[in-house]
Short mmCIF file of C-alpha atoms and ligand atoms in Angstrom, two decimals:
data_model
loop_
_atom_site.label_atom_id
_atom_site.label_comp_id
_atom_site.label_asym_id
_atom_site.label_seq_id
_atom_site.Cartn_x
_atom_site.Cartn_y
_atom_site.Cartn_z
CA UNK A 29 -38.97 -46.59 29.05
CA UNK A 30 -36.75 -46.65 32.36
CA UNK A 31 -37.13 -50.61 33.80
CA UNK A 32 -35.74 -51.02 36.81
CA UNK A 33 -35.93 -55.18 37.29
CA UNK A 34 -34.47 -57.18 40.31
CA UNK A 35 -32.69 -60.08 40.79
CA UNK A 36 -31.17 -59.76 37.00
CA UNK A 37 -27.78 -61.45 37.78
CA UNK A 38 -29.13 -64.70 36.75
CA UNK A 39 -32.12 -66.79 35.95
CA UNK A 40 -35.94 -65.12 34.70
CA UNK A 41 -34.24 -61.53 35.81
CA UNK A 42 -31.13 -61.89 33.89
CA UNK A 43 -33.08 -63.17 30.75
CA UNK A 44 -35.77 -59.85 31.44
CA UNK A 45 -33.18 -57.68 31.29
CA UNK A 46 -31.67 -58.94 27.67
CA UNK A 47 -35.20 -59.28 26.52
CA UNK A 48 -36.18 -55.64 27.45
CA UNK A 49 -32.77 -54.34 26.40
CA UNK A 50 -33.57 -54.94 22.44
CA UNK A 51 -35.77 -52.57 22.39
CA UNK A 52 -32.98 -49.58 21.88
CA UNK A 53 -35.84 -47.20 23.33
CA UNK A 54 -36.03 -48.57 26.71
CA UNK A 55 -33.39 -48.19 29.37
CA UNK A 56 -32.63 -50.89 32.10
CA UNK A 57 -30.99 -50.09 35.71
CA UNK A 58 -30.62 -54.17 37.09
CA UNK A 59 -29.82 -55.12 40.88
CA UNK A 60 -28.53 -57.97 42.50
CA UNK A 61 -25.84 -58.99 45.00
CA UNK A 62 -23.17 -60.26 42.56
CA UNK A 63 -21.55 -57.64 41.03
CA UNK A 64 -19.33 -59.51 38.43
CA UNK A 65 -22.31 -61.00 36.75
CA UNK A 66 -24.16 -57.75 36.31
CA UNK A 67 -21.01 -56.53 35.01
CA UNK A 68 -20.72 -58.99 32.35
CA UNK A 69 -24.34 -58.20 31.62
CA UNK A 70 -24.33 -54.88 31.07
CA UNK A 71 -21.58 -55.11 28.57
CA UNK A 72 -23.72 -57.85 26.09
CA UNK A 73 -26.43 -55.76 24.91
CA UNK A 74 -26.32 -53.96 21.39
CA UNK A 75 -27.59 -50.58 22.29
CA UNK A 76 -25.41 -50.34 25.59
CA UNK A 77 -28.64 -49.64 28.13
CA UNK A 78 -28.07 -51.85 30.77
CA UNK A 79 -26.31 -50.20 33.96
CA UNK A 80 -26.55 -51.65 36.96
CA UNK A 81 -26.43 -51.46 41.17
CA UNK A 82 -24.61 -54.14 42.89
CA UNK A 83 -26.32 -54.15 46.60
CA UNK A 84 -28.63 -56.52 48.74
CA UNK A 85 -31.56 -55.56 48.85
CA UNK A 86 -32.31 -56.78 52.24
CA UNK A 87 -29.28 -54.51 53.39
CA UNK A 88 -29.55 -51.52 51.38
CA UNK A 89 -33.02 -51.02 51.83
CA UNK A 90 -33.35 -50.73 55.94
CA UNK A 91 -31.99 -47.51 55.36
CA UNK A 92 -32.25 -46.80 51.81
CA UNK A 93 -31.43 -43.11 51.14
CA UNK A 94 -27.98 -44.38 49.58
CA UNK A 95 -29.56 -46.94 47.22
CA UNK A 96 -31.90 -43.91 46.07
CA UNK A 97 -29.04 -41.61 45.51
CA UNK A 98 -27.57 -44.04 43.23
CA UNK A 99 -31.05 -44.75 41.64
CA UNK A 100 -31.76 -40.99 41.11
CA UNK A 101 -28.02 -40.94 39.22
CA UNK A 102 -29.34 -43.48 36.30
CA UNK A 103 -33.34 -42.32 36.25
CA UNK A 104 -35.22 -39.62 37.86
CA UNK A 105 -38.41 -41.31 36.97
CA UNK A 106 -39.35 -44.74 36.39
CA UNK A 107 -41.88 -46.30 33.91
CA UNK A 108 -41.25 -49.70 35.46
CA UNK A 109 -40.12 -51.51 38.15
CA UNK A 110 -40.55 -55.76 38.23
CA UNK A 111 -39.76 -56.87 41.37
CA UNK A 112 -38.41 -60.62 40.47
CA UNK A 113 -35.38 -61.16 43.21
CA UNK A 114 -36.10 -64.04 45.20
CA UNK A 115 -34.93 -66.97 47.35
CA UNK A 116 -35.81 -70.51 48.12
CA UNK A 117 -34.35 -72.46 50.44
CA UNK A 118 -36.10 -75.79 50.36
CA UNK A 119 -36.69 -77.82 53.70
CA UNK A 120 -39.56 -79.10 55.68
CA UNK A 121 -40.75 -75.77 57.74
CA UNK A 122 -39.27 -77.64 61.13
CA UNK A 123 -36.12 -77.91 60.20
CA UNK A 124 -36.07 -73.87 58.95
CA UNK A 125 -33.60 -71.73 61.40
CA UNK A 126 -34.62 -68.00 62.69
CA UNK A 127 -31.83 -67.09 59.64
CA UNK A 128 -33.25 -68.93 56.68
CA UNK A 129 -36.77 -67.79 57.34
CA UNK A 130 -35.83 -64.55 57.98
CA UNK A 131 -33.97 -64.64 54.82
CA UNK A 132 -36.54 -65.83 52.87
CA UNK A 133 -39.44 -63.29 54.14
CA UNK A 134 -37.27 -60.68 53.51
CA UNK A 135 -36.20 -61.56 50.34
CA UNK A 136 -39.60 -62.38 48.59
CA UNK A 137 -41.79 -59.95 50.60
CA UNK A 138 -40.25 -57.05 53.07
CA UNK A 139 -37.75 -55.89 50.07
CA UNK A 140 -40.11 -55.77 47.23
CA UNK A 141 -42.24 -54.03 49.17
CA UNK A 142 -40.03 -51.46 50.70
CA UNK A 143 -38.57 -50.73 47.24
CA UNK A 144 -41.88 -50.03 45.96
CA UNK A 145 -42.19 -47.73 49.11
CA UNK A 146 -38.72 -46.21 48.57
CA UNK A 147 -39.08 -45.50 44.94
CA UNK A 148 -42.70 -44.35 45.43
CA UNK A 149 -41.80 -40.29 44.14
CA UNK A 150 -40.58 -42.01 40.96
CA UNK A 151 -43.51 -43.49 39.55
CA UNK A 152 -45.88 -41.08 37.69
CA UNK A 153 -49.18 -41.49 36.38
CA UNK A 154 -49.39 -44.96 33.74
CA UNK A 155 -46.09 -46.45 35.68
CA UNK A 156 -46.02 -50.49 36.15
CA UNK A 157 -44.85 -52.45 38.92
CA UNK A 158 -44.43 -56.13 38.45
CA UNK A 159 -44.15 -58.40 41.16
CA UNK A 160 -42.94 -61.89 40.62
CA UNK A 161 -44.43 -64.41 42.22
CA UNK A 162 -45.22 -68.14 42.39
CA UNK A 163 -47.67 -70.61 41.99
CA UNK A 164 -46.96 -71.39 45.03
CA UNK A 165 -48.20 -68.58 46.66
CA UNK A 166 -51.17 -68.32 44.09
CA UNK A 167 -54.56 -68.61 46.31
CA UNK A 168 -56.20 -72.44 45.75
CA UNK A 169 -53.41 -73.81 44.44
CA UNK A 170 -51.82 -77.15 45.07
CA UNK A 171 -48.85 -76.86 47.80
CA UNK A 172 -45.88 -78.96 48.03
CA UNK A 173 -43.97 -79.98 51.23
CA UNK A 174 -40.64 -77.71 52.10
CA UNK A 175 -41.97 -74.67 50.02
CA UNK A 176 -44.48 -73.34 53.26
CA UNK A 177 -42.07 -69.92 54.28
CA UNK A 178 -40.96 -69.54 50.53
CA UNK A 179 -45.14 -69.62 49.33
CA UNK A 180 -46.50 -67.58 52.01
CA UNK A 181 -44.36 -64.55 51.54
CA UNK A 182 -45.26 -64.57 47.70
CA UNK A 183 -49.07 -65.13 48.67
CA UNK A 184 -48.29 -61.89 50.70
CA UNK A 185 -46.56 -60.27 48.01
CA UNK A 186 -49.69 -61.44 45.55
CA UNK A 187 -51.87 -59.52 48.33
CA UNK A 188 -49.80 -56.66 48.58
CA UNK A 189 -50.21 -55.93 44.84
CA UNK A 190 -53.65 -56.19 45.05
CA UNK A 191 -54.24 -53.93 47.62
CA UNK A 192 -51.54 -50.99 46.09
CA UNK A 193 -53.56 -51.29 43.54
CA UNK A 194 -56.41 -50.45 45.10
CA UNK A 195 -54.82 -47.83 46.89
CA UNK A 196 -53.17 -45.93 44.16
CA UNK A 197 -55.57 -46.04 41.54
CA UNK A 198 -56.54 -42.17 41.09
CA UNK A 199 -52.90 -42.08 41.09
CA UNK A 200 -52.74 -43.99 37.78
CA UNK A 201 -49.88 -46.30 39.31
CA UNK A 202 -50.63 -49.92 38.25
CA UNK A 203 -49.45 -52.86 40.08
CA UNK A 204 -49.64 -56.53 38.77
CA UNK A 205 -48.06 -59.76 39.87
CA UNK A 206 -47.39 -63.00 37.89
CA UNK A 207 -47.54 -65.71 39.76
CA UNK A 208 -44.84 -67.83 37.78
CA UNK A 209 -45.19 -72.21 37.20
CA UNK A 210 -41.88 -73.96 37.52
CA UNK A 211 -38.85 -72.22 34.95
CA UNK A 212 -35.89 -74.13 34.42
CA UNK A 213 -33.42 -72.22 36.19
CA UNK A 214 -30.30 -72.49 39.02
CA UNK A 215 -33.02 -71.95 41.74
CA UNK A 216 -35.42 -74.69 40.19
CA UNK A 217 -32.20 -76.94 39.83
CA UNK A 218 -31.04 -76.53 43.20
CA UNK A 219 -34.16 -77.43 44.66
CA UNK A 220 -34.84 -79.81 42.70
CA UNK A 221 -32.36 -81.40 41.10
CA UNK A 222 -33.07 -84.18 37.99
CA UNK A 223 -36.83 -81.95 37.36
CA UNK A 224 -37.50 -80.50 34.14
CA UNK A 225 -39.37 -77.52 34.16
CA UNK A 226 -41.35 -77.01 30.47
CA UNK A 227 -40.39 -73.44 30.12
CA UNK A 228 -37.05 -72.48 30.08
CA UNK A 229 -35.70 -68.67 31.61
CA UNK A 230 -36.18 -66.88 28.17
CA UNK A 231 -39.14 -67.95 27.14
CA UNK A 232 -40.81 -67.12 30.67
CA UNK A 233 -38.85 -63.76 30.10
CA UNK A 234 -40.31 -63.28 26.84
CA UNK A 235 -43.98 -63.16 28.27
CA UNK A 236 -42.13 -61.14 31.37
CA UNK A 237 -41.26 -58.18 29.16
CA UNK A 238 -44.16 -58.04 27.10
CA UNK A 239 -46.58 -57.89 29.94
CA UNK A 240 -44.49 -55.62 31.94
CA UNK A 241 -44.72 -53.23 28.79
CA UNK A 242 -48.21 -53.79 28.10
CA UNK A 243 -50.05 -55.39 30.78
CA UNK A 244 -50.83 -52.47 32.06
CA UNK A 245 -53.35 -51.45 29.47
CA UNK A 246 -55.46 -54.59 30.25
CA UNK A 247 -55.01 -55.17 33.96
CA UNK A 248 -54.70 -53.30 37.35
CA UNK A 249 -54.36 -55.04 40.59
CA UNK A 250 -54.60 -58.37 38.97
CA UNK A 251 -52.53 -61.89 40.52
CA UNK A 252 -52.31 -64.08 37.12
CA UNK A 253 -51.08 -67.62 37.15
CA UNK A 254 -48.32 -67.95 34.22
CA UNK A 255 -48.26 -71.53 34.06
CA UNK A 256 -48.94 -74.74 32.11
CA UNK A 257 -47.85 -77.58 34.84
CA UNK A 258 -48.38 -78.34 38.21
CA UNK A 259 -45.91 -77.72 39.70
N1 NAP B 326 -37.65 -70.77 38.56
C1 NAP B 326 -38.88 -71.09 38.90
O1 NAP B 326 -39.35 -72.21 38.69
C2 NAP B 326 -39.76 -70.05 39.56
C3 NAP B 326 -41.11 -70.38 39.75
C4 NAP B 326 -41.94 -69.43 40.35
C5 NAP B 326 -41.44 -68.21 40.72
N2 NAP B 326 -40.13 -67.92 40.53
C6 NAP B 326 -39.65 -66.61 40.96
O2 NAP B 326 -39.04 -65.95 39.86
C7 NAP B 326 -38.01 -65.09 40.35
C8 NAP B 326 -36.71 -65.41 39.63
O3 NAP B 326 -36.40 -66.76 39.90
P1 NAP B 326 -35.16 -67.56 39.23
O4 NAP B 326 -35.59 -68.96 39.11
O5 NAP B 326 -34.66 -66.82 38.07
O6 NAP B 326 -34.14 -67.48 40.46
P2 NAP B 326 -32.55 -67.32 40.54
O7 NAP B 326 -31.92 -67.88 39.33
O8 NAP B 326 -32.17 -67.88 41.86
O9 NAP B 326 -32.38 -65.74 40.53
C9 NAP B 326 -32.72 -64.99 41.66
C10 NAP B 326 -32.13 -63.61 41.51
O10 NAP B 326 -32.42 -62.84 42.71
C11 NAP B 326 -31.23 -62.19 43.12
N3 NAP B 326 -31.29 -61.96 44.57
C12 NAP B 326 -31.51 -62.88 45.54
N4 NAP B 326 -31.45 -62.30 46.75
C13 NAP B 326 -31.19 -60.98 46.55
C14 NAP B 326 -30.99 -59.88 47.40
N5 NAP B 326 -31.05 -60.00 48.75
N6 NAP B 326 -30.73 -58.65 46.86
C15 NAP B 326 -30.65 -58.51 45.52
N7 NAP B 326 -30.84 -59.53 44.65
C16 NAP B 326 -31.09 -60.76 45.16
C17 NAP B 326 -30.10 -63.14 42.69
O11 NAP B 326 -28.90 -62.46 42.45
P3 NAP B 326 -27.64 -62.40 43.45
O12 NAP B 326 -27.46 -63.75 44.02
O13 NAP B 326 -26.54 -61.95 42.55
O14 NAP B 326 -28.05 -61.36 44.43
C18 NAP B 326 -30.63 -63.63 41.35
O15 NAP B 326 -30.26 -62.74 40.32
C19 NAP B 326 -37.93 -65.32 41.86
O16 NAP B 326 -38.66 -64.33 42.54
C20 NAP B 326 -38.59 -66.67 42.02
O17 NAP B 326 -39.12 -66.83 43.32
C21 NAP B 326 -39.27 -68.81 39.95
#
C-alpha cells in the first residue's frame, strides 16, 4: 500500500506511521513542518519505508504544484491518504487574534481539504482517505469552553468527508473520518496540562492503521466517534 499520513512528526501521526510501517508491504511518505523529527523517523523502521516531505502544509499547498512534484517522486498513486495534522490553540474565542484563527482553520480544515483536492489524480478506484477529527467537532456532542475555532473546523472537516463521499462514489474513492476522544499526547498536554487522557498515542494509532487499511470495506462516508470518555 502507498500511505501518505500527515502531521507524523509527533503524537497519533508519528505513532501511525511506525504502526503502518511493520507491515514490510506497505510504503509510508509522512509530512510535517519539522524536518529533524521526520528524519529521525524515517531511519527507525525495520523495512526502511518511511520517506518523508518536510513542508507546511498551509504554505505549500496555496500553490501546490511543487509539493506534487515531490509527491509524484515517492508514489505515483496512492492507496491512502489520513489526513491527521492539526492545531489547537486553546483560549476563550474573544481573546483569539485574526492569526491564531486563521491558523487554526487552515490547519484542521482548508489544508486537508486542498490536499485531498491536490492529490485527487492519485487516488484510483478502492483508495481511502482518512480524516482525523475530534469529538469536538462530532455533531451532538458535549463542547468545552476555548475549543469553539479548533471544533468547528473539524465539524467542517467531518462534513466535508461526508459529502466527498457522496460525491465520488461511482468513483470507488472512499472517504471516512474518526472523530478522535482525548489521546495523551504534546497537544493534549499543552492544553491541558495535569489531564490524563485513557488512551495513549499508540494505542489510538493502533485502531488508526487498522481502520485506515480496512475500514474501507465496511464504511463509506461515515463520521465515527473513537472514544471512551468525555472529553
Ligand atoms: N490528542 C488528542 O487528544 C486529540 C483528540 C482529538 C483529535 N485529535 C487530532 O488528532 C490529530 C493528531 O493530534 P496529536 O495529539 O497527535 O497532535 P500533535 O502531537 O500536536 O501533532 C500534530 C502534528 O501535526 C503537524 N502539523 C501541524 N501543523 C502543520 C502544518 N501546517 N503542516 C504540516 N504539519 C503540521 C505537527 O508537526 P510539525 O509541528 O512538525 O509540523 C505534528 O506532527 C490532530 O488532527 C488532532 O486535532 C487529537
Amino acid at each position: 500500500m502507498n500511505i501518505i499520513i500527515t502531521g507524523a512528526s509527533r503524537g497519533i501521526g508519528r505513532e501511525t506511521a511506525i504502526s503502518l510501517a511493520a507491515q514490510r508491504n506497505n510504503r509510508i511518505l509522512v509530512v510535517s513542518r519539522t524536518e529533524s523529527l521526520l528524519q529521525k523517523l524515517s531511519r527507525e523502521t525495520e523495512f526502511n519505508n518511511i520517506s518523508y516531505i518536510a513542508t507546511d502544509l498551509n504554505e505549500s499547498l496555496r500553490s501546490p504544484e511543487g509539493f506534487l512534484e515531490q509527491v509524484d517522486s515517492h508514489f505515483k498513486k496512492i492507496d491512502i491518504l489520513i489526513n491527521n495534522a492539526g492545531i489547537l490553540i486553546y483560549k476563550p474565542f474573544t481573546d483569539l487574534n485574526y492569526s491564531e484563527i486563521r491558523l487554526m482553520t487552515e490547519t484542521n480544515f482548508m489544508s486537508p481539504m486542498l490536499l485531498i483536492k491536490a492529490l485527487f489524480s492519485s487516488f484510483h478506484r478502492g483508495s481511502h482517505i482518512v480524516n482525523i477529527s475530534s469529538m469536538g467537532g462530532f455533531q451532538g456532542s458535549s463542547r468545552y469552553p476555548g475549543m469553539s475555532v479548533y471544533s468547528a473546523g473539524k465539524a467542517a472537516l467531518a462534513n466535508l468527508t461526508e459529502s466527498l463521499a457522496s460525491e465520488y462514489e461511482k468513483e470507488g474513492i472512499f472517504f471516512n473520518c474518526l472523530a478522535l476522544g482525548a489521546v495523551q499526547t504534546e497537544m493534549l498536554k499543552e492544553a491541558f496540562p495535569g489531564y490524563r487522557a485513557p488512551l495513549k498515542a499508540g494505542e489510538m494509532a493502533g485502531f488508526i492503521s487498522w481502520f485506515a487499511l480496512e475500514g474501507n470495506k465496511l464504511f463509506n462516508g461515515k463520521v465515527l466517534p473513537v472514544s471512551v470518555s468525555n472529553p
